[in-house]
Short mmCIF file of C-alpha atoms and ligand atoms in Angstrom, two decimals:
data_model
loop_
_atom_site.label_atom_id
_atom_site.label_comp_id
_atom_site.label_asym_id
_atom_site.label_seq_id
_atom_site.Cartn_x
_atom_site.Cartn_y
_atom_site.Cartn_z
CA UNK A 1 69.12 122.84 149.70
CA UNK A 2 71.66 123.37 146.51
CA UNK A 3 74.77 121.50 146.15
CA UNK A 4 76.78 124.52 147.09
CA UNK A 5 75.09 125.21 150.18
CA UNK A 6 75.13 121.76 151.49
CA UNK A 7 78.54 121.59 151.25
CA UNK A 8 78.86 125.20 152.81
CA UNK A 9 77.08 123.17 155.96
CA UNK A 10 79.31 120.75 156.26
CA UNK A 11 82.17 123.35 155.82
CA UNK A 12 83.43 122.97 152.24
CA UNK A 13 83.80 126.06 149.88
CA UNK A 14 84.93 125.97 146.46
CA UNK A 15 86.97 128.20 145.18
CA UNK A 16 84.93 130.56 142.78
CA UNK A 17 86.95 131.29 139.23
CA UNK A 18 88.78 128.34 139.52
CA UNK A 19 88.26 125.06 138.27
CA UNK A 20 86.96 125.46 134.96
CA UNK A 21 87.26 122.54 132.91
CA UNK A 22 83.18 121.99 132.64
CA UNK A 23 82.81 125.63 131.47
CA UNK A 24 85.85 125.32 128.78
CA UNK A 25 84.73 121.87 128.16
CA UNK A 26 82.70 122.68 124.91
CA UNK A 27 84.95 123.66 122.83
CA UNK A 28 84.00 126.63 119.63
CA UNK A 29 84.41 125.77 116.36
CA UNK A 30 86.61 126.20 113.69
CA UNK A 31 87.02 129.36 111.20
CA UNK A 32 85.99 127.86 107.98
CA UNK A 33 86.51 130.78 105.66
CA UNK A 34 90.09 130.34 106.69
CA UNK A 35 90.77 126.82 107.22
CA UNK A 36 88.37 124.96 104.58
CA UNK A 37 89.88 124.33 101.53
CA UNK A 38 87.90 122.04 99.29
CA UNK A 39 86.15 123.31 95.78
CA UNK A 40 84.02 126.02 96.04
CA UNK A 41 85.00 127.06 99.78
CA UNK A 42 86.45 130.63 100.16
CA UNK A 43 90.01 129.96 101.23
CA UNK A 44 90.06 126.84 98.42
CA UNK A 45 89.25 129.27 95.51
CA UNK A 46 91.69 131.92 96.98
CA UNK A 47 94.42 129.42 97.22
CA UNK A 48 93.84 127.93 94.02
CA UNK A 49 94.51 131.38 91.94
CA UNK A 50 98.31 131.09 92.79
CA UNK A 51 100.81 128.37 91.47
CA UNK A 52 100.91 125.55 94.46
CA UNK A 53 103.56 122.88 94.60
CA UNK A 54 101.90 119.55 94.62
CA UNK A 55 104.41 116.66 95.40
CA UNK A 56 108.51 116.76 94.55
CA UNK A 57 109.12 115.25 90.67
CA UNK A 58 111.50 112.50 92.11
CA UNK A 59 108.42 110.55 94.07
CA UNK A 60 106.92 110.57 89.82
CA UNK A 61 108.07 106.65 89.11
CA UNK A 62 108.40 106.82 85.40
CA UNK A 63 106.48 104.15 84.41
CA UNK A 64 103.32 104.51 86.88
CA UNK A 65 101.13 107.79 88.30
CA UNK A 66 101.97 109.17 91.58
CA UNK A 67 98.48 109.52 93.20
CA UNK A 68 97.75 112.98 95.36
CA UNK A 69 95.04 114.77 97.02
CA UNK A 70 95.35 118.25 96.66
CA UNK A 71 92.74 120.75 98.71
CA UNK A 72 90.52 117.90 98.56
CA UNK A 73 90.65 116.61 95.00
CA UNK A 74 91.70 113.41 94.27
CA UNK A 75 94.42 113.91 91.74
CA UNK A 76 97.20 111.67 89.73
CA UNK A 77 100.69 112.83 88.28
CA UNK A 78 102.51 111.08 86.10
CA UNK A 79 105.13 111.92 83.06
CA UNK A 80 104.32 110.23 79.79
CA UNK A 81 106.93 108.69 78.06
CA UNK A 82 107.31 111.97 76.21
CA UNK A 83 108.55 113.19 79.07
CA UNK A 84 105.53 115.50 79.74
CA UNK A 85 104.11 115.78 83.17
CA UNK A 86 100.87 115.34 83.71
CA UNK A 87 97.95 116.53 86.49
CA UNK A 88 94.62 114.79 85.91
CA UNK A 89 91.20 114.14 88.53
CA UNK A 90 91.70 110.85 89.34
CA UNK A 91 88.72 109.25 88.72
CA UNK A 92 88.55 108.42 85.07
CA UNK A 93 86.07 110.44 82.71
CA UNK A 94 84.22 106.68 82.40
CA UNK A 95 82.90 104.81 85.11
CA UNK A 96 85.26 106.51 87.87
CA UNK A 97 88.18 103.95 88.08
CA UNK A 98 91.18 105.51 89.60
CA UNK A 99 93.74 106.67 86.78
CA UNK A 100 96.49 105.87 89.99
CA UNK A 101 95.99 102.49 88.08
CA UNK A 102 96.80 103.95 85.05
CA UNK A 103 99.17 102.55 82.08
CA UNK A 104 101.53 105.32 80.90
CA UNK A 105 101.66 106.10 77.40
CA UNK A 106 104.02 107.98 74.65
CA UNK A 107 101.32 110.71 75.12
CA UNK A 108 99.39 110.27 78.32
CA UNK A 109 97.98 107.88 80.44
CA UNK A 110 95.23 104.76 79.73
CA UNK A 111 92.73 103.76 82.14
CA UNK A 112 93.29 100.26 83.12
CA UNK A 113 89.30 99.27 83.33
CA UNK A 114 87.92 99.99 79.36
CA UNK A 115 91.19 101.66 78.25
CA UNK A 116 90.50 105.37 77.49
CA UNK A 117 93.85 107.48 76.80
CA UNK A 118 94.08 110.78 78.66
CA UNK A 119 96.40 113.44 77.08
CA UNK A 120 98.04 115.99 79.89
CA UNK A 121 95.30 118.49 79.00
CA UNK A 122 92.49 116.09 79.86
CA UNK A 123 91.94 115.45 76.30
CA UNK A 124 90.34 112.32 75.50
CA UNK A 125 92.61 110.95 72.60
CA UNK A 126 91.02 107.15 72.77
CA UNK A 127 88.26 105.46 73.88
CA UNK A 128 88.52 101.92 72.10
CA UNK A 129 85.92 99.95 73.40
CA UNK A 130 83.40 102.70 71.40
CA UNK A 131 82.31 101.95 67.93
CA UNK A 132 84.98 104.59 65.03
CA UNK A 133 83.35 107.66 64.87
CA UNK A 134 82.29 108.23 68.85
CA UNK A 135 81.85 111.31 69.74
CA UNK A 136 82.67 110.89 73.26
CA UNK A 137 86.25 112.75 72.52
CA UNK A 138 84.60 115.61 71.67
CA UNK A 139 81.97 115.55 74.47
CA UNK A 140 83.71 114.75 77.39
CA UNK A 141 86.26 116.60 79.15
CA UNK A 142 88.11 115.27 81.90
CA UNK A 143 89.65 117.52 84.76
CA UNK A 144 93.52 118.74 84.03
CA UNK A 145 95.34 120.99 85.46
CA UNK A 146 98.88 123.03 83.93
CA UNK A 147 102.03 122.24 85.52
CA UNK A 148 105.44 122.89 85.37
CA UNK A 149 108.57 121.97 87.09
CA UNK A 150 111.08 123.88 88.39
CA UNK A 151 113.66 122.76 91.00
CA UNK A 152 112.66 119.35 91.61
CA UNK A 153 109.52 120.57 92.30
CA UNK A 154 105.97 119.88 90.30
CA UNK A 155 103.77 123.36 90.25
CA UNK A 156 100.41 123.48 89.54
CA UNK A 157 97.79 125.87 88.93
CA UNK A 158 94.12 125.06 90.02
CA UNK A 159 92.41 127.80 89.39
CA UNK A 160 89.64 128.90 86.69
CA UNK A 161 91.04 127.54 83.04
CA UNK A 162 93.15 130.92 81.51
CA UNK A 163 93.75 133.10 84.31
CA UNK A 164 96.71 131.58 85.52
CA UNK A 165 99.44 133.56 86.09
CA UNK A 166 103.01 134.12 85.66
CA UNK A 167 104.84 131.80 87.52
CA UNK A 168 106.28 134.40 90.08
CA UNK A 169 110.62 133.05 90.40
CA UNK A 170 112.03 135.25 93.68
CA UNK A 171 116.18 135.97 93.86
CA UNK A 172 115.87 133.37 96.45
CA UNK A 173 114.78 130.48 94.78
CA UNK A 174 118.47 131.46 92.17
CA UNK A 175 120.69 132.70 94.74
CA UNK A 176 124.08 132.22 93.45
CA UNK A 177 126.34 129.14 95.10
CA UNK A 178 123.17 127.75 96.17
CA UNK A 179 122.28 124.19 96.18
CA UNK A 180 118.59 123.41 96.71
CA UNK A 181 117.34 120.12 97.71
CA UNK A 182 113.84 118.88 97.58
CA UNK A 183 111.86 117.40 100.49
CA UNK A 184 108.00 117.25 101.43
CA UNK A 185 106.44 116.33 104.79
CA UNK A 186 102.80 115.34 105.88
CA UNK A 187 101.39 117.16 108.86
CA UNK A 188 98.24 115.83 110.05
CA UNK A 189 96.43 118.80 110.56
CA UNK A 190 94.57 121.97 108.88
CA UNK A 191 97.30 123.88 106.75
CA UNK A 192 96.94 127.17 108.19
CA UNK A 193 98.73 126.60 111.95
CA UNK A 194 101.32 124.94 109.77
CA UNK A 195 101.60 128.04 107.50
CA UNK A 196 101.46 130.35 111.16
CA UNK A 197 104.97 128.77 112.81
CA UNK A 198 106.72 131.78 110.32
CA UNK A 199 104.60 134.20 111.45
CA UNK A 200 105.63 132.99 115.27
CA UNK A 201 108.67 133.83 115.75
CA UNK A 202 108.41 134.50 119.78
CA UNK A 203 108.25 130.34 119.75
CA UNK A 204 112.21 130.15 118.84
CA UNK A 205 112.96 131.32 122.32
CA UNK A 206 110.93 129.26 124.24
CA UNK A 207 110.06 125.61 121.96
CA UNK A 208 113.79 125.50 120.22
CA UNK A 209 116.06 127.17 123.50
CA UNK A 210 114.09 127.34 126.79
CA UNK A 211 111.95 125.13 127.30
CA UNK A 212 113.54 121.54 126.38
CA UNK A 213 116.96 121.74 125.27
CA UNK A 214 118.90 123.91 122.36
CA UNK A 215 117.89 122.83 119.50
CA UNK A 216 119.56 125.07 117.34
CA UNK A 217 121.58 127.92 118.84
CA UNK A 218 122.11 129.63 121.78
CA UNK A 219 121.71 132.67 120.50
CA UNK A 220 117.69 131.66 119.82
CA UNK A 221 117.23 131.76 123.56
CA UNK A 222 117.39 135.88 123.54
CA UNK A 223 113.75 137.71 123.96
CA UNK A 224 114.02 139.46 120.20
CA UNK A 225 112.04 142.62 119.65
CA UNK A 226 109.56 141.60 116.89
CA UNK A 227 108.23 143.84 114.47
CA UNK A 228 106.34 143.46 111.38
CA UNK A 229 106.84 144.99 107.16
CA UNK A 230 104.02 144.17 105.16
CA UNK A 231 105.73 145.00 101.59
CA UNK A 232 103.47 144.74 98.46
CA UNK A 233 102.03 140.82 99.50
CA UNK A 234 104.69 139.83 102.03
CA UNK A 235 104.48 139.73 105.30
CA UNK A 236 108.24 140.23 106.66
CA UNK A 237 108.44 139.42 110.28
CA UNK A 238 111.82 140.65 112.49
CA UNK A 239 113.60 139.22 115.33
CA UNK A 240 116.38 141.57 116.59
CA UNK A 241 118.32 139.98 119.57
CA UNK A 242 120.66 141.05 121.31
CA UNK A 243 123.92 138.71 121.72
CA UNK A 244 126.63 140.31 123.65
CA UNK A 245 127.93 143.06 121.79
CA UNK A 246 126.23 141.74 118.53
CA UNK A 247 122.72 142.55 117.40
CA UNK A 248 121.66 139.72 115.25
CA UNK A 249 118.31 140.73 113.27
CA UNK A 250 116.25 137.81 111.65
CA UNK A 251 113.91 138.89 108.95
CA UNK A 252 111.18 135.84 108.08
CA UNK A 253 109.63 136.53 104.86
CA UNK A 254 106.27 135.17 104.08
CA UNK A 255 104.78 135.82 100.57
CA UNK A 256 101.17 135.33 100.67
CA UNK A 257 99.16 133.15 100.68
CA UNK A 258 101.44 130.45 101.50
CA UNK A 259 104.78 130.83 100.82
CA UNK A 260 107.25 131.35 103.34
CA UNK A 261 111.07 131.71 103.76
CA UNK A 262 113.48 130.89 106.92
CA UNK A 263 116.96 132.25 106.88
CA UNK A 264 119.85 130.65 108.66
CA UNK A 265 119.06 128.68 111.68
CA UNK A 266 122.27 126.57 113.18
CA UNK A 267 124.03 129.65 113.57
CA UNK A 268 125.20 131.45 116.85
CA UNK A 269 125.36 135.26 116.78
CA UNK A 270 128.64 135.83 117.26
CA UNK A 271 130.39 137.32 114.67
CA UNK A 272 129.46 139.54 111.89
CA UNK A 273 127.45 138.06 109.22
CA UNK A 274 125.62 140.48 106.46
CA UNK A 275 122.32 139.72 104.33
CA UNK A 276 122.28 135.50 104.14
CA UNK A 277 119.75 134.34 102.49
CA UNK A 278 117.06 131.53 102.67
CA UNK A 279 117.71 128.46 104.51
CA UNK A 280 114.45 127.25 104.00
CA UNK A 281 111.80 127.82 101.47
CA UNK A 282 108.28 126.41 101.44
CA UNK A 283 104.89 126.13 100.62
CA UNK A 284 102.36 124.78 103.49
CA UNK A 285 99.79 122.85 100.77
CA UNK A 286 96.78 121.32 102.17
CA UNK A 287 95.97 117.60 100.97
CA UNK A 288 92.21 118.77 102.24
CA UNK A 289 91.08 120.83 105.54
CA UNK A 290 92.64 117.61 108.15
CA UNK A 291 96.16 117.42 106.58
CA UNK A 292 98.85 119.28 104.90
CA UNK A 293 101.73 119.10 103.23
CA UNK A 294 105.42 120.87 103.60
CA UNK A 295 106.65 121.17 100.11
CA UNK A 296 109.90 122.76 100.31
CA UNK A 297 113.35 123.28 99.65
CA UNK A 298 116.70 123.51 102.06
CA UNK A 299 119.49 125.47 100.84
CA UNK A 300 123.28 124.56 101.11
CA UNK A 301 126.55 126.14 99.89
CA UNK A 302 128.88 128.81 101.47
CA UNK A 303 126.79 131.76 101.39
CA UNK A 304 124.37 129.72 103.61
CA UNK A 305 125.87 127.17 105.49
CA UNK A 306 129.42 127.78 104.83
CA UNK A 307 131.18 125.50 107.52
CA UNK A 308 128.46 123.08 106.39
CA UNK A 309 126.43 122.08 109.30
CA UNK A 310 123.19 121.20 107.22
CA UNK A 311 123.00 117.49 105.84
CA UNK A 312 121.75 117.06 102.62
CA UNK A 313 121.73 113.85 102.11
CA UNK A 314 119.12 113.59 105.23
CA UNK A 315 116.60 115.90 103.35
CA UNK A 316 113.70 114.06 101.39
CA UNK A 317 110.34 112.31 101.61
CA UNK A 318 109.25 113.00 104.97
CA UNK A 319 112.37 113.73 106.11
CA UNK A 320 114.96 116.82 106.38
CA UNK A 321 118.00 117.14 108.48
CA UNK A 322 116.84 119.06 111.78
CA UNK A 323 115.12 118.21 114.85
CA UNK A 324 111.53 117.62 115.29
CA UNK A 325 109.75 118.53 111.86
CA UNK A 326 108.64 114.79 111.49
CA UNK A 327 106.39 112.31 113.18
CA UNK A 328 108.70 109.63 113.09
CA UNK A 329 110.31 109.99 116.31
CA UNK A 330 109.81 108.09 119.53
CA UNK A 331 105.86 109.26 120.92
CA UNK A 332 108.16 109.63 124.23
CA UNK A 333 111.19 111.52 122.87
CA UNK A 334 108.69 113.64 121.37
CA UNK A 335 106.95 114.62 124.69
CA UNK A 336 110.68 115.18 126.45
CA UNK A 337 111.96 117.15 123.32
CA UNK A 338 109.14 118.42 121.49
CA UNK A 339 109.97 119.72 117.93
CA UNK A 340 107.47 122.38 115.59
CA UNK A 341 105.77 118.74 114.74
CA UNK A 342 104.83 118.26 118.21
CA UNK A 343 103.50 121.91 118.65
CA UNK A 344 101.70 122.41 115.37
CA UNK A 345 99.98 119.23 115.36
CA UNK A 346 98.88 119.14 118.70
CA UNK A 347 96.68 122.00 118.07
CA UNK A 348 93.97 119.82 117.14
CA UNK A 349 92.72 118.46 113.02
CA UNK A 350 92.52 122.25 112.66
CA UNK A 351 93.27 124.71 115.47
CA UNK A 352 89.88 126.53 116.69
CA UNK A 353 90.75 130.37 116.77
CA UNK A 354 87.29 131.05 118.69
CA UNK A 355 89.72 129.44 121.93
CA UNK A 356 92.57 131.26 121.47
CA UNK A 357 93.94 133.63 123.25
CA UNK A 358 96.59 136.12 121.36
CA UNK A 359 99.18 138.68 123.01
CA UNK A 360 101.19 141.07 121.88
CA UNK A 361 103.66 138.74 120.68
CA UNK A 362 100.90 137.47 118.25
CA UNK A 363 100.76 140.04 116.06
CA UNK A 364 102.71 137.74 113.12
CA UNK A 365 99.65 135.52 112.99
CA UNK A 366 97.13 138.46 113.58
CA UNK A 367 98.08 139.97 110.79
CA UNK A 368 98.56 136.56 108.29
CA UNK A 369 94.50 135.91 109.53
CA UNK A 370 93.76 139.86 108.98
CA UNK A 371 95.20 139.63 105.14
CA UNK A 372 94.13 136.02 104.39
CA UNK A 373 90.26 137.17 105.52
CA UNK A 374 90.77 140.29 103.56
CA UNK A 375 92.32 138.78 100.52
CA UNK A 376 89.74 135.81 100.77
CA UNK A 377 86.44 137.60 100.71
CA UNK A 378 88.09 140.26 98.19
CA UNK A 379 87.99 137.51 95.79
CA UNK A 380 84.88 136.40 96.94
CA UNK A 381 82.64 139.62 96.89
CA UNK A 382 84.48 140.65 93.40
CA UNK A 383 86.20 143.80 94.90
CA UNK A 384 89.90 142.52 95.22
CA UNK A 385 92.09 140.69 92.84
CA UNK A 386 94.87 138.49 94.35
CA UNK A 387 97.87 139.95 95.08
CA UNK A 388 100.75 139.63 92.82
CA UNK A 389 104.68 140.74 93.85
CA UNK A 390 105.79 143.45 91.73
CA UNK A 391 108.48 142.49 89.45
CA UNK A 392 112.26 143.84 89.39
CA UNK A 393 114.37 142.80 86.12
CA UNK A 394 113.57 139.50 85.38
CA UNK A 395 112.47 138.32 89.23
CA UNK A 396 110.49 139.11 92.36
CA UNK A 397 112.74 140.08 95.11
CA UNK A 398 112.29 138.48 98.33
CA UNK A 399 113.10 139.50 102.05
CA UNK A 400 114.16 137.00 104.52
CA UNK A 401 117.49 137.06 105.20
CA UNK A 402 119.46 136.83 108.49
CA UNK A 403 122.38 139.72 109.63
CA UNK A 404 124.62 139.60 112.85
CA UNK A 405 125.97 143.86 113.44
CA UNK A 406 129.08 144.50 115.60
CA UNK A 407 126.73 147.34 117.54
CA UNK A 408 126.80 147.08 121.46
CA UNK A 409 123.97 148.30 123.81
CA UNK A 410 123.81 152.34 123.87
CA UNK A 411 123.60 151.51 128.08
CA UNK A 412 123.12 149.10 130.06
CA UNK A 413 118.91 149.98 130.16
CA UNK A 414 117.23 146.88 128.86
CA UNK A 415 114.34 149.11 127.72
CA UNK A 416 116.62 151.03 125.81
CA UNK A 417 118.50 148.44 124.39
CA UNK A 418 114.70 146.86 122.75
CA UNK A 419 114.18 150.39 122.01
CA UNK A 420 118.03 150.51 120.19
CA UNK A 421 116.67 147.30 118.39
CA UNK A 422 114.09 148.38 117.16
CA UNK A 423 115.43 151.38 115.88
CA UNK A 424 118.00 148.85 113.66
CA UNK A 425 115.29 146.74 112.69
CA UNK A 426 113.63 150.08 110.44
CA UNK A 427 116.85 151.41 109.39
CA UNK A 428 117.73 147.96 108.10
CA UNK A 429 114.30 146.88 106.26
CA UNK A 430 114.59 150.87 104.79
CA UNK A 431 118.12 149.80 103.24
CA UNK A 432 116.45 146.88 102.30
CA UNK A 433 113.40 148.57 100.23
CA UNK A 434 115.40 150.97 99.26
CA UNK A 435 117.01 148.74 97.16
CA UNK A 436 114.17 147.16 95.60
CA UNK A 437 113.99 149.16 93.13
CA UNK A 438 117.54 148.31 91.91
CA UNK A 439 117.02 145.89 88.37
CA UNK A 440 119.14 143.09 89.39
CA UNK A 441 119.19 140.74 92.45
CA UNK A 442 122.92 141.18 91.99
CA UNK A 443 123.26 144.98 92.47
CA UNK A 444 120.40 145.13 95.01
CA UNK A 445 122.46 142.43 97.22
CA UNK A 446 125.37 143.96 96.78
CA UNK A 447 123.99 147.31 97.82
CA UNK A 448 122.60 146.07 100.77
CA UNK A 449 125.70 144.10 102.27
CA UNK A 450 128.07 147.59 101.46
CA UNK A 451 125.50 149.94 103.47
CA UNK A 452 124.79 146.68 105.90
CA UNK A 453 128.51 146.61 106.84
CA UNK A 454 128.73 150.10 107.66
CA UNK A 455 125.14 150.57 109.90
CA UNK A 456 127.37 150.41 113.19
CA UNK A 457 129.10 153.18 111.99
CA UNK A 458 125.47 155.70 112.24
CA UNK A 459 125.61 157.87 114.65
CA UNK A 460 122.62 156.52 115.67
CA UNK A 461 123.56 153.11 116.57
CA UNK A 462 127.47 154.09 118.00
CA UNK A 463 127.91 154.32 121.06
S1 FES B 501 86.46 103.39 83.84
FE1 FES B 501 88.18 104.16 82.81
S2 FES B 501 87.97 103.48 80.81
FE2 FES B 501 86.23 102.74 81.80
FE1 FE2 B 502 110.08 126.38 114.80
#
């Protein structure tokens, strides 16, 4: 007699279909060409052809190396006494002592174990303990990569030696009255779900409004109708809600492959508000396949914040000033209030996709995988280049931005109001590419706002 039936003698039935922790219990694995990031993987080689932030310049000391690991190299930054910055392997070119206990030099830095001088470029330009004449200089190459700072921010490029290119600089990283402060923050876990919260947007309502406590706005709270703009290599992501007689629409911009851009968050929709910009800008950087970096900036100044809710002087190494981005809260408070930290983490060292399962309100990260994977093996099988952003005037142009219309519901019909939304979400991203192809950042903004501030007026969105 089986199991089952003797417990159908003695009268006990399980439930079929229910129950089933054994049959989930083995879990699938991971999506390597997506995740894995090392040397030579798919996604590492992908990620490597664009410029990457790799740590902010004020955690440089100046007189020792800042050591990193970067999509699974050991790495160490430092700026010589020239006032160069530097990206070097870490392991010296020698016997493999760590250049993190490097001397900086005038030009470069000296291993501490025999003394050999490193230039930025990896050039050897000493190796004293050799007899005059060594040829090791000329021999021996050690691993460098270009960098460059901009913004508080050290860039590098870790691609193939010559190929790098242009570093792309988007009308949001130079909006005017703009004041952008560094900060970086470690997530313990693969850098793609990281990357994904932009693409997410459906999680406002329910992880930041519903579900705990506000942690932003009312307004978040709203079911938005989401659509999705894939200009050129962004993916632009909408939220249109509607507040009262406001329609607030959110555009999240994400420039692939990992560059992302989060408008205006501590705001309620309830007045008119046309074409803000970035709150948030950031790159989601792995350290290797297990852990990632933020490596960001927040924005503050009028045009963003202007009755200055944001708190700069909170904003730094592992640290910025909103709630649950960090691990250093109570383990408690973080299980009462959980914060994007909370949800992105506990997704596992690196979320399996295999046990997933997406809905309609996925499509964001559907189509992030869909281009990565595309994008990935393009490189891979020779038959795509990376994607660039075109070029307007001197800059890329970028898209996030966040705009609150005075336009009421056409009736009272909820479907028609999502329908009314979505209607305003097209019309607006068409004003908005429309005016990409003005030359400056300056006319194309200011073309926006004028035919932003007069959308209610269309026939099609009066009532
Ligand atoms: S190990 Fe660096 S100089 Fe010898
Ligand atoms: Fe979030």
């Amino acid at each position: 007699m089986s199991v089952a039936e003797d417990l159908k003698a003695h009268g006990i039935t399980i439930p079929v279909g229910k129950y089933q922790g054994h049959a989930k219990s083995q879990r699938p694995d991971p999506d390597p060409e997506l995740t894995a990031t090392g040397p030579g993987t798919l996604c590492g080689e992908y990620l490597r052809r664009y410029w990457q932030p790799v740590c902010m310049t004020s955690e440089i000391p100046d007189d020792r190396p800042l050591r990193l690991r970067i999509m699974s190299e050991d790495l160490v930054a430092f700026k010589d006494k020239s006032g160069a910055y530097g990206l070097l392997a870490a392991n010296c070119s020698h016997r493999n002592t760590s250049l993190e206990f490097g001397i900086i030099e005038d030009n470069g830095i000296r291993c501490c174990y025999h003394g050999w001088l490193y230039d930025i470029d990896g050039t050897i330009l000493e190796a004293p303990g050799e007899p005059d004449g060594t040829k090791i200089p000329e021999r021996v190459k050690h691993g460098a990569y270009p960098v460059l700072e901009f913004k508080g921010l050290l860039f590098a490029y870790m691609g193939p030696a010559g190929e790098q290119p242009e570093f792309p600089v988007y009308d949001i990283h130079e909006q005017p009255n703009d004041e952008m402060v560094p900060y970086s923050i470690t997530y313990p876990c693969n850098w793609l779900q990281v990357m994904e919260n932009t693409v997410d947007p459906i999680h406002t309502v329910f992880l930041h409004t519903r579900i705990t406590e506000v942690q932003f706005a009312n307004s978040w709270g709203a079911m938005p109708v989401v659509k999705q703009y894939t200009p050129d290599n962004h993916i632009v992501t909408t939220s249109t809600y509607r507040w009262g007689d406001y329609v607030w629409l959110r555009a999240q911009d994400v420039c692939m492959p990992n560059h992302a851009r989060i408008g205006a968050f501590l705001y309620e929709a309830e007045e008119p508000r046309y074409f803000w910009r970035s709150a948030l800008t950031k790159w989601t950087v792995p350290r290797d396949d297990t852990e990632c970096m933020i490596i960001s900036w927040r924005h503050y100044g009028p045009d963003i914040d202007p009755d200055n809710l944001g708190k700069p002087e909170e904003v730094g190494k592992e640290k910025v000033d909103f709630i649950g981005q960090t691990m250093f809260r109570d383990y408690i408070e973080r299980q009462i209030e959980p914060g994007d930290y909370e949800a992105q983490v506990s997704q596992g060292l690196t979320n399996v996709h295999a046990a997933e399962n997406l809905g309609q309100t996925d499509v964001g990260v559907a189509t992030l995988r869909k281009r990565l994977r595309e994008q990935v093996r393009g490189l891979a099988d020779g038959s795509q280049e990376p994607t660039r952003p075109p070029k307007y005037g001197d800059k890329h142009y970028g898209y996030v931005q966040d705009t609150v219309f005075p336009i009421p519901p056409r009736s009272s019909d909820e479907k028609e109001d999502e329908a009314l939304r979505g209607e305003i979400s097209d019309a607006a991203m068409d004003i908005i590419l429309e005016a990409d192809s003005l030359p400056t950042a300056e006319e194309r903004t200011a073309r926006i706002k004028e035919r932003f501030q007069k959308l209610h007026e269309d026939p099609r969105f009066s009532a």
